[in-house]
mmCIF file with all atom_site columns, C-alpha atoms in Angstrom:
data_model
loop_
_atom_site.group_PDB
_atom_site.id
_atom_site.type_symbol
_atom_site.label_atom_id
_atom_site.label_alt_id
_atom_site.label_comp_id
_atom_site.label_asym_id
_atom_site.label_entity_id
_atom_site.label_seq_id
_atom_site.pdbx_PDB_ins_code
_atom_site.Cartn_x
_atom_site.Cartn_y
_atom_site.Cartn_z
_atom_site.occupancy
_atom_site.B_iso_or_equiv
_atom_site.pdbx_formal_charge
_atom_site.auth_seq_id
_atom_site.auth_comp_id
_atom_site.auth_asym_id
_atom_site.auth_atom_id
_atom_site.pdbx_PDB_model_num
ATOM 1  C CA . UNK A 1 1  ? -58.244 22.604 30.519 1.00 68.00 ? 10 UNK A CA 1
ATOM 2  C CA . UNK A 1 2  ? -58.672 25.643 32.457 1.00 83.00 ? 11 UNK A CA 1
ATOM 3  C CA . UNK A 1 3  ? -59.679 25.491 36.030 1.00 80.00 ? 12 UNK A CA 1
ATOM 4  C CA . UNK A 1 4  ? -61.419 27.353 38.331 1.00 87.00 ? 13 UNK A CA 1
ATOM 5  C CA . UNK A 1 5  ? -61.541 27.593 42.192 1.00 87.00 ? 14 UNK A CA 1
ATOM 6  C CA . UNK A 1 6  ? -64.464 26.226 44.158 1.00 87.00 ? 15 UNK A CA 1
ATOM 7  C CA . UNK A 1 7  ? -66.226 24.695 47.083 1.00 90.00 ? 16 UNK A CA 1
ATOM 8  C CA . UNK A 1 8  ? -67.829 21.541 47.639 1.00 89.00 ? 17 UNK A CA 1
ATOM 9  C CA . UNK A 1 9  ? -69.805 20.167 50.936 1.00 93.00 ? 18 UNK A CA 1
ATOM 10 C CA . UNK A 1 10 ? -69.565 16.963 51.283 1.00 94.00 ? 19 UNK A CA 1
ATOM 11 C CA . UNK A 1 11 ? -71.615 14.539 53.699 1.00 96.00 ? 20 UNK A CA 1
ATOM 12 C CA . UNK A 1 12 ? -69.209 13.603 56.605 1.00 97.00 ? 21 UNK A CA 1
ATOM 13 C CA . UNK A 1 13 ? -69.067 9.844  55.880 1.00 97.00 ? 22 UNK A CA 1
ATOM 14 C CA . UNK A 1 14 ? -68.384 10.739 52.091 1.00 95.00 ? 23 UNK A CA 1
ATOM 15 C CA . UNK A 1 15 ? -65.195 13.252 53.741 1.00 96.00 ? 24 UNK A CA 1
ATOM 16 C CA . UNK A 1 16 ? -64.041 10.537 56.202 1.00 97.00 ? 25 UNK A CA 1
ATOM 17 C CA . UNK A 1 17 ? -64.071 8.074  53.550 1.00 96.00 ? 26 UNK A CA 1
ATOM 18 C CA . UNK A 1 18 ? -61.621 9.891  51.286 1.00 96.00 ? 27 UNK A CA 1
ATOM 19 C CA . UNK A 1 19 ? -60.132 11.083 54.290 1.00 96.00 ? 28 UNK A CA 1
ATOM 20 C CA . UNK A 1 20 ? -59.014 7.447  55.184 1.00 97.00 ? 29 UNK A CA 1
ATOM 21 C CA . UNK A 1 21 ? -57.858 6.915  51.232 1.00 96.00 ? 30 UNK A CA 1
ATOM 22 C CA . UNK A 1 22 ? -55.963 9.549  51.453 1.00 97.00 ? 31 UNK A CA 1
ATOM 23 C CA . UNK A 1 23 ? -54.162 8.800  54.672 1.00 97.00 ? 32 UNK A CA 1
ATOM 24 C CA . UNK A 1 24 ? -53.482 5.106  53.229 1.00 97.00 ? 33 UNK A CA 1
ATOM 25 C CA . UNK A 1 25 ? -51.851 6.091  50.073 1.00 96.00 ? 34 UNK A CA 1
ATOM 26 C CA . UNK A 1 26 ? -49.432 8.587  52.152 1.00 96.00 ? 35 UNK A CA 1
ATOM 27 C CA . UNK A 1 27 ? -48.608 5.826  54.579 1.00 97.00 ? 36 UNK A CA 1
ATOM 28 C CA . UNK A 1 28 ? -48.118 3.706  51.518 1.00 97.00 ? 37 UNK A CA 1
ATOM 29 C CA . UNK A 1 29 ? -46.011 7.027  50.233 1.00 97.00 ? 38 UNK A CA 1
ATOM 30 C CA . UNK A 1 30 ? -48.080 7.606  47.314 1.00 96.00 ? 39 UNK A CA 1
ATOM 31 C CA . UNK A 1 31 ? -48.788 11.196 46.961 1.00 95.00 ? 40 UNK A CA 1
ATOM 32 C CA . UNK A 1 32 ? -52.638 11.858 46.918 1.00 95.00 ? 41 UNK A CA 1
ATOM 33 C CA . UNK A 1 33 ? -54.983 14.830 47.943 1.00 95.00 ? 42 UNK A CA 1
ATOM 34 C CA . UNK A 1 34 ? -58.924 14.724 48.517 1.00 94.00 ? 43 UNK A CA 1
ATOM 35 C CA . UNK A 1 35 ? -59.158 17.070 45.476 1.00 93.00 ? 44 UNK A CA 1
ATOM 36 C CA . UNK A 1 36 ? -57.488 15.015 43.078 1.00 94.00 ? 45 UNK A CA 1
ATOM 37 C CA . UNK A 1 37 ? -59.662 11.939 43.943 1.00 95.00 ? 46 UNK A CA 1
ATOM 38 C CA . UNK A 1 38 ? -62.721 14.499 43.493 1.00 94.00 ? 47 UNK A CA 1
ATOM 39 C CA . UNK A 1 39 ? -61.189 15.871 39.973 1.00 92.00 ? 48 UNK A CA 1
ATOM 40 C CA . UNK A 1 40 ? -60.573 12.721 38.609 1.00 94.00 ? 49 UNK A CA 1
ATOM 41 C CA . UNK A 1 41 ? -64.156 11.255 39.931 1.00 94.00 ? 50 UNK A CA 1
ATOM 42 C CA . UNK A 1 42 ? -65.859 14.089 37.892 1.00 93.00 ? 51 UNK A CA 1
ATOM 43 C CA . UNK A 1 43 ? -63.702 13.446 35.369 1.00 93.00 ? 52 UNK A CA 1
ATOM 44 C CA . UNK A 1 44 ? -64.387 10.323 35.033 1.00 94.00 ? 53 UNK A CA 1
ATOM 45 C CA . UNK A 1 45 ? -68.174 10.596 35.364 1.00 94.00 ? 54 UNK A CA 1
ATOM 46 C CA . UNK A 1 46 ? -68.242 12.963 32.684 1.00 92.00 ? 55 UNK A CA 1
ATOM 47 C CA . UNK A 1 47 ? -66.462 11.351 30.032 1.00 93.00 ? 56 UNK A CA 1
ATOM 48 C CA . UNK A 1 48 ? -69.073 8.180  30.862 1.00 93.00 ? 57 UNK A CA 1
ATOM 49 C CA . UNK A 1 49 ? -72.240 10.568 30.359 1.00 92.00 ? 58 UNK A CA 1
ATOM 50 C CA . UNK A 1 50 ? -70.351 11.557 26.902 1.00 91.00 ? 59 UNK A CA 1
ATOM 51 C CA . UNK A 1 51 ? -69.360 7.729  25.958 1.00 92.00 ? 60 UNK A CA 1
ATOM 52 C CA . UNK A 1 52 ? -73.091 6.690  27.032 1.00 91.00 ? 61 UNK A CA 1
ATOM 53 C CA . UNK A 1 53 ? -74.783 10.193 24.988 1.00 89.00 ? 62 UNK A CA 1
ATOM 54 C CA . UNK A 1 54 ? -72.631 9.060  21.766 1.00 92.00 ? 63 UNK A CA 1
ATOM 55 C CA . UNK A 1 55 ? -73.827 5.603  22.372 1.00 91.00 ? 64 UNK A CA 1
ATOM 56 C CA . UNK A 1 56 ? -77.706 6.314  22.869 1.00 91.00 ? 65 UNK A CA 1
ATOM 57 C CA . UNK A 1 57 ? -77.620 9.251  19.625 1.00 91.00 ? 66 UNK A CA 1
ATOM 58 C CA . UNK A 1 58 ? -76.254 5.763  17.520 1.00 91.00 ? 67 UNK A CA 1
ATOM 59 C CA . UNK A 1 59 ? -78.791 3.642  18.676 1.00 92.00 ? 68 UNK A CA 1
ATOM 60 C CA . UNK A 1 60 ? -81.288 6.628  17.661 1.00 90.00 ? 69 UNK A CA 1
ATOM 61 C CA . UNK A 1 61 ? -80.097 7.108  13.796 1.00 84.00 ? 70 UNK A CA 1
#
């Protein structure tokens, strides 16, 4: 999958949040950055819009 850079803004309890995830998992020596949380949540998100679209276009025939 290609990638390309960009830029988010995120509401500061949203940043503080995954702020305080990511602090845990490095305390807990896990390696873990706010952008890979945020890649794998869109990630994620997407493939459940696909899952649910192939669902619904089923139900339809």
């Amino acid at each position: 999958m290609d990638r390309v850079r960009t830029s988010i803004m995120l509401p500061e309890g949203v940043y503080s949040y995954l702020k305080d995830i990511v602090i845990t998992a490095q305390n807990e020596g896990v390696k873990l950055s706010m952008n890979e949380i945020i890649n794998d949540a869109i990630l994620y998100y997407l493939d459940y819009v696909n899952i649910e679209r192939e669902y619904l276009e089923r139900r339809m025939r």
